C-alpha cells in the first residue's frame, strides 16, 4: 500500500480527494508556508480512526501541490503527511495501532533478560521481518545530473517558513557580539523535508535523519543536526579523523522514507532496514555520482556533497516545532558537489510551528509504532501518549497497572534513560482506568491525585536541544508527577476516596429506557 515514488503518492492523494493543486503563482518565501499553516488547521477530508482524542486529531486539511512557484520551474508539495489518514497511507497501514501490532509481533518471541541484551537484539528484530536495501545500477533520481557550477541550489524552490528565519539582525541569536561581524549570512530558505544520509566512517553503518538545512549560497548550506542525533555523532567521528564527511540529502522516494528519517531508532540501527520493514520490500539504492554513498533510486531529487570538518556558519534563527524561534548558533557547513533529479521532479517540503502541524502526525506515528519497543525496555507501561500541548519532547502521559509502591517513579526513571524519550521534561503517570489519549482525563487525575510535595520527582539531565527554558542548552531539569492512587508506603497517605462512577445496573437501565424518557 505504501508507494514507490512521491509522484505516485500524490497521484493517490489526488484520486482520494486529499490533494489540492494550486496553479496561481506563489512566492517560496513565506507565502507557501502561510497557506499551509492555514489549510493544516482545517478538518482533513478522511477524518481519523486513531486513539487520539485531542481536537487536532481530525485536522490536517489537504496536501498541497503548488504548480507555479516563482523563481523555479519545480513544483512544491507540502502537508503530504499532515493528517492521520495520509500518514497511514504513506506507511501502508490502515491504522497506526495495526502497524504497532506488526512491530509487536516482531518483538514477542524474544525473552531477553538485561536491558543491554534487549537493546542488542533490536537490529536482529528489525531484520527478522524486513527486507534489506538492494543495490541497483540505475534509478530515476539520476535522470538529470547537475555537477560543478550547474549544481545550483537556486534552481530548487527552497522555502522560507517564518518571518525571522535566517535574520541575524532580528535579535533571535545566542551571541549578539559574534553575529555583528559575520559576513556570510544565510538566505533564510531551508530544505525541511529531506532525509540526510551519512555513514559511520568506522563501521560503514548508514544513518538517515531528518535535519533542516539552511541555504547560504548556490552550493553552500549549514547543517542543523542536534548534538544527540546520529548525523552529529557521525560528524564528530569525521572531525576526529580530520576528514570531510560525504553527505546526501534525499527528497522524495518511497513514501515510508520521510517517516523513517524521523524515527528515533537507537544509534547503529539503520533507518534503511526499518524503511524496508515498513515498505514490505527493500529500498533500491543507487551509487551517488560524486560521493561514496548510496541513495534511494526512486527519489525525486538528491543533493550530494561533503561536510567540512572545520568550517562553521551561523545557522538560524528558525521558526521551530516548539512554537518558538530557535536562536542562531554555529553549525557545520555542507558544500554541494552535485544535484541529481528525475525528469520533471516534485520538491517536497514542510513547515513546523505551533502544533498541530504536519510533524504532529509523524510524531504520533512514532508514539504508536514505538510502544512495543518502549514496553520492551519498560514493561510496566500499559500505554502512553505524547500530548499535543507538549510538542513531543515536553510531556508524556504514561499509563501503568500499579502493583507496588513507587512503581510510577521507577517508570519515570526508566523513561529518563530510554533513547530520545529521555528528554521528556514532564512525565505524568496515571492508573489503568485513565485514558492517556484524552488530555482532560489525564489533567483531571494529575490535579486531583497529586500532593505536589509528596508526589513529584525532579531530576537533572540532558534535555532537548530546542528547549529554550533550560538554564543551559541541552542540560536542565525534568519533573515526574505520580498521579496514580497512592499506597501507604509512598509517604503519608490518608484513606483514599473512591472515584465517582455509576454502577453497571443503573447505566444499563437508563440505556434500555432512553427512548421512554422522551428527552430530545
Ligand atoms: C519536520 C522535522 C524536522 C526536524 N528537524 C530536525 C533538525 O533540524 N535537527 C535535528 O537534529 N532533528 C530534527 N528533527 C528530528 C529528527 O529527525 C529525529 O529526532 C530523528 O530521529 C533523528 O534521527 P537520528 O537519531 O538518526 O539522528 C526533525 C524532525 C521532523 C519531523
Ligand atoms: Mn539513526
Coordinates of C-alpha atoms and ligand atoms in Angstrom, one line a residue:
X1 CA 0.0 0.0 0.0
X2 CA 3.0 2.4 0.6
X3 CA 4.0 4.0 -2.7
X4 CA 7.3 3.8 -4.6
X5 CA 7.7 7.5 -5.5
X6 CA 6.5 10.8 -4.3
X7 CA 4.6 11.5 -7.5
X8 CA 2.8 8.1 -7.1
X9 CA 1.8 9.1 -3.6
X10 CA 0.5 12.5 -4.8
X11 CA -1.5 10.8 -7.6
X12 CA -3.1 8.5 -5.0
X13 CA -3.9 11.5 -2.8
X14 CA -5.4 13.3 -5.7
X15 CA -7.6 10.3 -6.6
X16 CA -8.8 10.1 -2.9
X17 CA -9.7 13.8 -2.7
X18 CA -6.8 14.5 -0.3
X19 CA -4.8 16.9 -2.6
X20 CA -5.4 20.5 -3.6
X21 CA -3.5 21.7 -6.7
X22 CA -2.7 25.4 -6.7
X23 CA -1.9 26.8 -10.1
X24 CA -1.6 30.5 -9.0
X25 CA 2.0 31.7 -8.9
X26 CA 3.2 31.8 -5.3
X27 CA 6.3 33.1 -3.5
X28 CA 8.5 30.4 -1.9
X29 CA 9.3 33.0 0.8
X30 CA 6.5 32.8 3.5
X31 CA 3.5 32.6 1.1
X32 CA 3.6 28.8 0.7
X33 CA 4.2 28.4 4.5
X34 CA 1.3 30.7 5.4
X35 CA -1.1 28.9 3.1
X36 CA 0.0 25.6 4.5
X37 CA -0.4 26.8 8.1
X38 CA -4.0 27.9 7.4
X39 CA -5.0 24.7 5.5
X40 CA -3.4 22.4 8.1
X41 CA -5.7 23.8 10.8
X42 CA -8.9 22.8 8.9
X43 CA -10.5 19.3 9.0
X44 CA -8.8 16.6 6.9
X45 CA -11.0 15.0 4.2
X46 CA -11.0 11.5 5.7
X47 CA -11.1 12.4 9.4
X48 CA -9.3 9.9 11.6
X49 CA -9.6 6.4 13.2
X50 CA -6.9 6.7 15.9
X51 CA -7.0 6.7 19.7
X52 CA -6.1 10.4 19.9
X53 CA -8.9 12.4 21.5
X54 CA -7.4 15.9 21.0
X55 CA -9.3 18.3 18.9
X56 CA -6.4 18.3 16.5
X57 CA -6.9 14.6 15.7
X58 CA -9.4 15.4 12.9
X59 CA -7.4 18.3 11.4
X60 CA -4.7 18.5 8.7
X61 CA -6.7 19.8 5.7
X62 CA -5.5 18.6 2.3
X63 CA -2.0 18.1 1.0
X64 CA -1.0 20.9 -1.3
X65 CA 0.8 20.9 -4.7
X66 CA 2.0 24.3 -5.8
X67 CA 2.4 24.1 -9.5
X68 CA 3.9 27.5 -10.1
X69 CA 6.5 28.8 -7.7
X70 CA 8.3 31.9 -8.6
X71 CA 12.0 31.5 -9.3
X72 CA 11.9 27.8 -10.0
X73 CA 10.3 25.5 -12.6
X74 CA 9.9 22.7 -10.0
X75 CA 6.5 22.3 -8.2
X76 CA 6.4 22.2 -4.4
X77 CA 4.5 19.5 -2.4
X78 CA 3.7 20.3 1.2
X79 CA 1.5 18.9 4.0
X80 CA 1.6 15.5 2.3
X81 CA 1.8 13.7 5.6
X82 CA -0.3 16.2 7.5
X83 CA -3.2 14.0 8.7
X84 CA -3.7 10.7 10.3
X85 CA -5.2 9.2 7.1
X86 CA -2.3 10.4 5.0
X87 CA 0.4 9.2 7.4
X88 CA -1.3 5.8 7.4
X89 CA -1.4 5.6 3.6
X90 CA 2.3 6.6 3.5
X91 CA 3.2 3.8 5.9
X92 CA 0.9 1.3 4.1
X93 CA -1.3 0.7 7.1
X94 CA -5.0 1.1 7.9
X95 CA -4.3 2.4 11.4
X96 CA -1.2 3.2 13.4
X97 CA -2.3 0.6 16.0
X98 CA -2.3 -2.1 13.3
X99 CA 1.3 -1.1 12.5
X100 CA 2.2 -1.3 16.2
X101 CA 0.8 -4.8 16.2
X102 CA 3.2 -5.7 13.4
X103 CA 6.1 -4.4 15.4
X104 CA 4.8 -6.2 18.5
X105 CA 4.8 -9.5 16.5
X106 CA 8.5 -9.0 15.8
X107 CA 9.3 -8.3 19.4
X108 CA 7.2 -11.0 21.0
X109 CA 9.3 -14.2 20.5
X110 CA 12.3 -12.7 22.3
X111 CA 12.8 -13.2 26.0
X112 CA 16.0 -11.2 26.6
X113 CA 16.9 -10.6 30.2
X114 CA 19.0 -7.4 30.7
X115 CA 18.4 -4.0 29.2
X116 CA 21.7 -4.2 27.2
X117 CA 20.7 -7.6 25.8
X118 CA 17.3 -6.1 24.8
X119 CA 19.0 -3.2 23.0
X120 CA 21.4 -5.5 21.2
X121 CA 18.5 -7.6 20.0
X122 CA 16.8 -4.7 18.3
X123 CA 18.8 -4.9 15.0
X124 CA 18.0 -8.6 14.7
X125 CA 14.4 -8.0 15.4
X126 CA 14.1 -5.4 12.7
X127 CA 15.9 -7.7 10.2
X128 CA 13.7 -10.6 11.1
X129 CA 10.6 -9.3 9.4
X130 CA 12.2 -7.0 6.9
X131 CA 13.9 -6.6 3.6
X132 CA 17.4 -5.2 3.5
X133 CA 18.1 -2.4 0.9
X134 CA 19.2 -3.6 -2.5
X135 CA 21.9 -2.0 -4.7
X136 CA 20.8 -1.3 -8.3
X137 CA 22.8 0.3 -11.1
X138 CA 20.4 3.0 -12.3
X139 CA 17.5 5.0 -10.8
X140 CA 15.1 7.7 -11.8
X141 CA 16.8 10.0 -9.3
X142 CA 19.7 10.4 -11.7
X143 CA 17.8 11.1 -14.9
X144 CA 19.2 14.6 -14.7
X145 CA 22.7 15.2 -13.4
X146 CA 24.0 18.7 -12.4
X147 CA 27.6 18.8 -11.4
X148 CA 30.1 21.6 -10.8
X149 CA 28.7 25.1 -11.4
X150 CA 25.5 23.6 -12.8
X151 CA 24.7 22.2 -9.3
X152 CA 22.9 25.3 -8.2
X153 CA 20.5 25.2 -5.2
X154 CA 18.8 28.4 -6.5
X155 CA 17.2 26.1 -9.2
X156 CA 15.2 24.4 -6.3
X157 CA 12.1 26.1 -4.8
X158 CA 13.5 26.1 -1.2
X159 CA 11.0 27.9 1.1
X160 CA 11.3 30.4 3.9
X161 CA 9.0 29.3 6.7
X162 CA 8.7 32.1 9.2
X163 CA 9.4 35.8 9.0
X164 CA 12.6 35.9 11.1
X165 CA 14.2 32.8 9.6
X166 CA 17.9 33.4 8.9
X167 CA 17.6 37.0 10.1
X168 CA 20.7 37.7 12.2
X169 CA 19.6 41.3 12.9
X170 CA 16.3 40.1 14.5
X171 CA 17.8 39.6 17.9
X172 CA 17.0 35.9 17.8
X173 CA 20.6 34.9 18.2
X174 CA 22.6 33.3 21.0
X175 CA 25.5 35.7 20.9
X176 CA 24.8 39.1 19.5
X177 CA 28.5 40.1 19.6
X178 CA 29.5 37.1 17.5
X179 CA 26.8 37.9 14.9
X180 CA 27.9 41.5 14.5
X181 CA 30.9 40.8 12.3
X182 CA 29.5 37.9 10.3
X183 CA 29.9 38.4 6.6
X184 CA 28.4 35.1 5.4
X185 CA 24.7 35.1 6.0
X186 CA 22.1 32.5 5.3
X187 CA 19.3 33.1 2.8
X188 CA 16.6 32.2 5.4
X189 CA 15.5 29.5 2.9
X190 CA 15.5 25.9 4.1
X191 CA 15.4 22.3 3.0
X192 CA 12.9 21.0 5.6
X193 CA 11.8 17.6 4.4
X194 CA 15.0 15.9 3.3
X195 CA 16.4 12.6 4.5
X196 CA 20.1 13.3 5.4
X197 CA 22.2 10.2 4.5
X198 CA 25.5 9.7 6.3
X199 CA 27.8 6.8 7.0
X200 CA 29.8 5.8 10.1
X201 CA 33.5 6.1 8.9
X202 CA 34.5 3.1 11.0
X203 CA 31.7 0.5 10.7
X204 CA 30.1 1.8 7.4
X205 CA 26.7 1.7 9.2
X206 CA 24.3 4.1 7.4
X207 CA 22.1 6.7 9.0
X208 CA 19.1 8.7 7.8
X209 CA 18.0 11.7 9.8
X210 CA 15.5 14.5 9.0
X211 CA 17.5 17.6 9.8
X212 CA 16.8 21.1 8.5
X213 CA 19.4 22.6 6.1
X214 CA 19.7 26.3 5.5
X215 CA 20.9 27.6 2.2
X216 CA 23.8 30.1 2.2
X217 CA 25.0 30.1 -1.4
X218 CA 24.4 28.3 -4.7
X219 CA 26.4 25.3 -3.3
X220 CA 26.7 26.1 0.4
X221 CA 24.5 25.2 3.3
X222 CA 24.5 24.9 7.1
X223 CA 23.5 21.5 8.7
X224 CA 21.4 21.8 11.8
X225 CA 21.7 18.4 13.5
X226 CA 21.3 18.2 17.2
X227 CA 24.2 17.1 19.4
X228 CA 22.4 13.9 20.4
X229 CA 21.4 12.8 16.9
X230 CA 23.3 10.3 14.7
X231 CA 24.3 12.8 12.0
X232 CA 26.1 14.9 14.6
X233 CA 27.7 11.7 16.1
X234 CA 29.0 10.7 12.6
X235 CA 30.3 14.2 12.0
X236 CA 32.3 14.1 15.3
X237 CA 33.9 10.9 14.1
X238 CA 35.0 12.5 10.8
X239 CA 36.2 15.6 12.7
X240 CA 38.4 13.4 14.8
X241 CA 39.9 11.9 11.7
X242 CA 40.1 15.4 10.1
X243 CA 38.3 14.1 7.1
X244 CA 35.4 15.7 5.2
X245 CA 32.1 13.8 5.6
X246 CA 30.2 12.6 2.5
X247 CA 26.5 13.5 2.8
X248 CA 23.4 13.3 0.6
X249 CA 20.1 15.0 1.1
X250 CA 17.3 12.8 -0.4
X251 CA 14.0 14.3 -1.3
X252 CA 11.0 12.0 -2.2
X253 CA 11.3 8.3 -2.9
X254 CA 9.3 5.5 -1.2
X255 CA 6.5 7.1 0.9
X256 CA 7.9 5.4 4.0
X257 CA 11.2 7.2 3.8
X258 CA 10.4 10.6 5.2
X259 CA 8.9 8.9 8.3
X260 CA 11.8 6.5 8.7
X261 CA 14.2 9.6 8.7
X262 CA 12.3 10.9 11.7
X263 CA 12.0 7.6 13.6
X264 CA 14.0 7.6 16.9
X265 CA 15.9 4.4 16.3
X266 CA 18.8 3.7 18.6
X267 CA 22.3 4.6 17.2
X268 CA 23.7 2.0 14.8
X269 CA 20.3 0.7 13.8
X270 CA 19.8 1.5 10.2
X271 CA 16.8 3.5 9.2
X272 CA 17.0 1.8 5.8
X273 CA 16.2 -1.6 7.4
X274 CA 13.3 0.0 9.2
X275 CA 12.1 1.6 6.0
X276 CA 12.3 -1.8 4.3
X277 CA 10.1 -3.3 7.1
X278 CA 7.5 -0.6 6.7
X279 CA 7.7 -0.8 2.9
X280 CA 7.4 -4.6 2.9
X281 CA 10.2 -4.5 0.3
X282 CA 13.8 -3.5 0.5
X283 CA 14.6 0.1 -0.7
X284 CA 16.5 0.1 -4.0
X285 CA 19.8 2.2 -3.8
X286 CA 22.0 3.7 -6.5
X287 CA 25.6 4.9 -6.0
X288 CA 25.9 8.7 -5.8
X289 CA 27.8 10.4 -8.6
X290 CA 30.3 12.5 -6.7
X291 CA 30.4 10.9 -3.2
X292 CA 30.9 7.4 -1.8
X293 CA 27.3 6.9 -0.6
X294 CA 24.2 5.1 -1.9
X295 CA 20.8 6.8 -2.1
X296 CA 17.2 5.7 -2.9
X297 CA 16.9 5.1 -6.7
X298 CA 13.2 6.3 -6.6
X299 CA 14.0 9.8 -5.1
X300 CA 12.8 12.9 -6.9
X301 CA 15.9 15.0 -6.1
X302 CA 19.3 14.2 -4.4
X303 CA 21.8 16.8 -3.3
X304 CA 25.3 15.4 -2.9
X305 CA 28.3 16.9 -1.1
X306 CA 30.7 17.0 1.8
X307 CA 30.6 18.5 5.2
X308 CA 33.9 20.2 6.1
X309 CA 35.4 19.1 9.4
X310 CA 36.4 22.6 10.4
X311 CA 34.2 25.2 8.7
X312 CA 31.2 26.7 10.6
X313 CA 28.4 29.0 9.7
X314 CA 26.0 31.0 11.9
X315 CA 22.8 29.0 11.3
X316 CA 19.3 30.2 12.2
X317 CA 17.2 31.7 13.7
X318 CA 14.5 29.3 12.6
X319 CA 10.8 29.1 13.5
X320 CA 10.7 25.6 15.1
X321 CA 8.3 22.9 16.1
X322 CA 8.4 24.2 19.7
X323 CA 6.3 27.2 18.5
X324 CA 9.3 29.5 19.1
X325 CA 12.3 30.5 17.1
X326 CA 15.4 28.5 17.8
X327 CA 18.2 31.0 18.2
X328 CA 21.0 31.3 15.7
X329 CA 24.2 29.4 16.5
X330 CA 27.3 27.9 14.9
X331 CA 26.7 24.7 12.8
X332 CA 28.8 22.8 10.3
X333 CA 29.0 23.6 6.6
X334 CA 27.8 21.4 3.7
X335 CA 29.4 22.0 0.3
X336 CA 27.3 20.7 -2.6
X337 CA 29.1 18.7 -5.3
X338 CA 26.1 17.6 -7.4
X339 CA 22.4 17.8 -7.7
X340 CA 20.7 14.9 -9.4
X341 CA 17.0 14.5 -10.2
X342 CA 14.3 12.7 -12.1
X343 CA 12.8 14.5 -15.2
X344 CA 10.0 16.8 -14.0
X345 CA 10.7 16.3 -10.3
X346 CA 8.5 17.5 -7.5
X347 CA 10.1 19.2 -4.5
X348 CA 8.7 18.0 -1.1
X349 CA 8.9 20.3 1.9
X350 CA 7.2 21.0 5.2
X351 CA 6.8 23.7 7.9
X352 CA 6.9 23.3 11.6
X353 CA 5.5 25.6 14.2
X354 CA 2.9 25.6 16.9
X355 CA 1.1 22.2 16.8
X356 CA -0.7 20.8 15.1
X357 CA 1.5 20.9 12.0
X358 CA 2.4 18.2 9.6
X359 CA 5.0 16.8 12.0
X360 CA 2.3 16.2 14.7
X361 CA 1.1 13.2 12.7
X362 CA 4.7 11.9 12.1
X363 CA 5.3 12.2 15.8
X364 CA 2.0 10.4 16.6
X365 CA 3.1 7.6 14.2
X366 CA 6.3 7.2 16.3
X367 CA 4.2 7.2 19.5
X368 CA 2.2 4.2 18.3
X369 CA 4.9 2.3 16.4
X370 CA 7.4 2.5 19.2
X371 CA 5.1 1.5 22.0
X372 CA 6.1 -2.2 21.8
X373 CA 9.8 -1.3 21.8
X374 CA 9.3 1.1 24.7
X375 CA 7.5 -1.7 26.5
X376 CA 10.5 -4.0 25.9
X377 CA 12.6 -1.5 27.9
X378 CA 9.9 -0.5 30.4
X379 CA 7.4 -3.4 30.7
X380 CA 5.3 -1.6 33.3
X381 CA 4.0 0.8 30.5
X382 CA 0.5 -0.3 29.5
X383 CA 0.0 2.7 27.1
X384 CA 1.3 6.2 26.7
X385 CA 0.6 9.4 24.8
X386 CA 2.6 12.4 23.8
X387 CA 0.0 15.2 24.1
X388 CA -0.2 18.0 21.5
X389 CA 0.4 20.6 24.2
X390 CA 3.8 19.1 24.9
X391 CA 5.1 19.4 21.3
X392 CA 6.6 15.9 21.8
X393 CA 9.7 16.4 23.9
X394 CA 8.0 18.4 26.7
X395 CA 5.5 15.9 28.0
X396 CA 4.4 12.3 28.2
X397 CA 1.3 10.7 29.7
X398 CA 2.1 7.2 30.9
X399 CA -0.4 4.6 31.9
X400 CA 0.6 1.8 34.3
X401 CA -1.1 -1.0 36.1
X402 CA 0.1 -0.1 39.6
X403 CA 1.1 -3.1 41.7
X404 CA 3.7 -1.9 44.2
X405 CA 4.8 1.3 46.0
X406 CA 6.8 3.9 43.9
X407 CA 6.2 1.9 40.7
X408 CA 5.4 5.3 39.0
X409 CA 8.8 6.6 40.0
X410 CA 10.6 3.5 38.7
X411 CA 8.8 4.1 35.3
X412 CA 9.8 7.8 35.2
X413 CA 13.5 6.9 35.8
X414 CA 13.4 4.2 33.2
X415 CA 11.9 6.7 30.6
X416 CA 14.6 9.2 31.5
X417 CA 17.1 6.6 30.5
X418 CA 15.4 5.5 27.2
X419 CA 16.8 6.9 24.0
X420 CA 15.1 10.1 22.8
X421 CA 12.3 9.6 25.4
X422 CA 14.9 10.5 28.0
X423 CA 14.5 14.2 27.0
X424 CA 10.9 14.2 28.3
X425 CA 10.5 17.3 30.5
X426 CA 7.2 16.5 32.2
X427 CA 6.1 12.9 32.8
X428 CA 2.6 12.2 34.2
X429 CA 1.9 8.7 35.4
X430 CA -1.7 7.6 35.7
X431 CA -3.6 4.4 36.6
X432 CA -5.1 2.0 34.2
X433 CA -8.6 3.4 34.1
X434 CA -7.4 6.8 32.8
X435 CA -7.5 7.5 29.0
X436 CA -4.0 8.8 28.2
X437 CA -5.2 9.9 24.8
X438 CA -7.6 12.3 26.5
X439 CA -5.7 15.3 27.9
X440 CA -8.7 16.4 30.1
X441 CA -8.9 13.0 31.7
X442 CA -5.1 13.0 32.4
X443 CA -5.0 16.5 33.8
X444 CA -8.1 15.8 36.0
X445 CA -6.2 13.0 37.7
X446 CA -3.0 15.0 37.9
X447 CA -4.6 17.9 39.6
X448 CA -6.8 15.8 41.9
X449 CA -4.5 12.9 42.8
X450 CA -1.2 14.7 43.4
X451 CA 0.2 16.3 46.5
X452 CA 2.9 18.3 44.8
X453 CA 5.5 17.9 47.5
X454 CA 4.9 14.2 48.1
X455 CA 4.1 13.1 44.5
X456 CA 6.7 14.8 42.3
X457 CA 10.2 13.8 41.4
X458 CA 12.7 16.3 40.0
X459 CA 15.8 15.2 38.3
X460 CA 18.7 16.8 36.3
X461 CA 19.8 15.5 33.0
X462 CA 20.1 16.1 29.2
X463 CA 17.1 17.9 27.7
X464 CA 16.0 18.6 24.2
X465 CA 18.4 21.0 22.4
X466 CA 15.4 23.1 21.3
X467 CA 14.2 23.6 24.9
X468 CA 14.6 27.3 25.5
X469 CA 13.6 27.2 29.1
X470 CA 16.5 25.1 30.4
X471 CA 19.3 27.1 32.0
X472 CA 21.9 25.6 29.7
X473 CA 21.4 24.4 26.1
X474 CA 20.7 20.6 26.2
X475 CA 21.1 20.4 30.0
X476 CA 18.4 21.1 32.6
X477 CA 15.8 19.5 34.9
X478 CA 12.8 17.2 34.4
X479 CA 9.8 16.5 36.5
X480 CA 7.6 13.5 37.0
X481 CA 4.2 13.5 38.7
X482 CA 2.8 10.4 40.2
X483 CA -1.0 10.8 39.5
X484 CA -1.8 7.3 40.5
X485 CA -3.8 6.3 43.6
X486 CA -1.2 6.3 46.4
X487 CA -0.2 3.3 48.5
X488 CA 0.6 3.6 52.2
X489 CA 4.4 3.1 51.7
X490 CA 4.6 6.1 49.4
X491 CA 4.7 8.7 52.2
X492 CA 1.9 10.0 54.4
X493 CA -1.3 8.8 52.7
X494 CA -4.7 9.2 54.2
X495 CA -7.7 7.0 53.4
X496 CA -8.1 7.4 49.6
X497 CA -11.7 8.0 48.4
X498 CA -13.3 6.2 45.6
X499 CA -13.8 8.0 42.3
X500 CA -17.3 8.7 41.2
X501 CA -18.9 6.2 38.8
X502 CA -22.4 4.9 38.2
X503 CA -22.9 1.2 38.6
X504 CA -23.5 -1.0 35.6
X505 CA -27.1 -1.9 36.5
X506 CA -28.2 1.8 36.6
X507 CA -26.3 2.5 33.4
X508 CA -28.0 -0.3 31.5
X509 CA -31.4 0.6 33.0
X510 CA -31.3 4.1 31.6
X511 CA -29.8 2.8 28.3
X512 CA -32.8 0.5 27.9
X513 CA -35.4 3.1 28.8
X514 CA -33.8 6.0 27.0
X515 CA -36.5 6.4 24.3
X516 CA -39.2 6.3 27.0
X517 CA -37.8 9.4 28.7
X518 CA -38.5 11.4 25.6
X519 CA -35.6 13.7 26.1
X520 CA -34.7 15.3 22.8
Ligands
LIG1 C1 9.9 18.1 10.2 C2 11.0 17.7 11.1 C3 12.2 18.5 11.3 C4 13.2 18.1 12.1 N1 14.3 18.9 12.1 C5 15.4 18.5 12.8 C6 16.6 19.2 12.8 O1 16.7 20.3 12.2 N2 17.7 18.8 13.5 C7 17.6 17.6 14.3 O2 18.6 17.2 14.8 N3 16.5 16.9 14.3 C8 15.4 17.3 13.6 N4 14.2 16.5 13.6 C9 14.2 15.3 14.5 C10 14.9 14.1 13.9 O3 14.6 13.9 12.6 C11 14.6 12.9 14.7 O4 14.9 13.1 16.0 C12 15.3 11.6 14.2 O5 15.0 10.5 15.0 C13 16.8 11.8 14.2 O6 17.4 10.7 13.6 P1 18.8 10.1 14.2 O7 18.6 9.6 15.5 O8 19.2 9.1 13.2 O9 19.8 11.3 14.1 C14 13.2 16.9 12.8 C15 12.0 16.1 12.7 C16 10.9 16.5 11.9 C17 9.7 15.6 11.8
LIG2 MN1 19.6 7.0 13.5

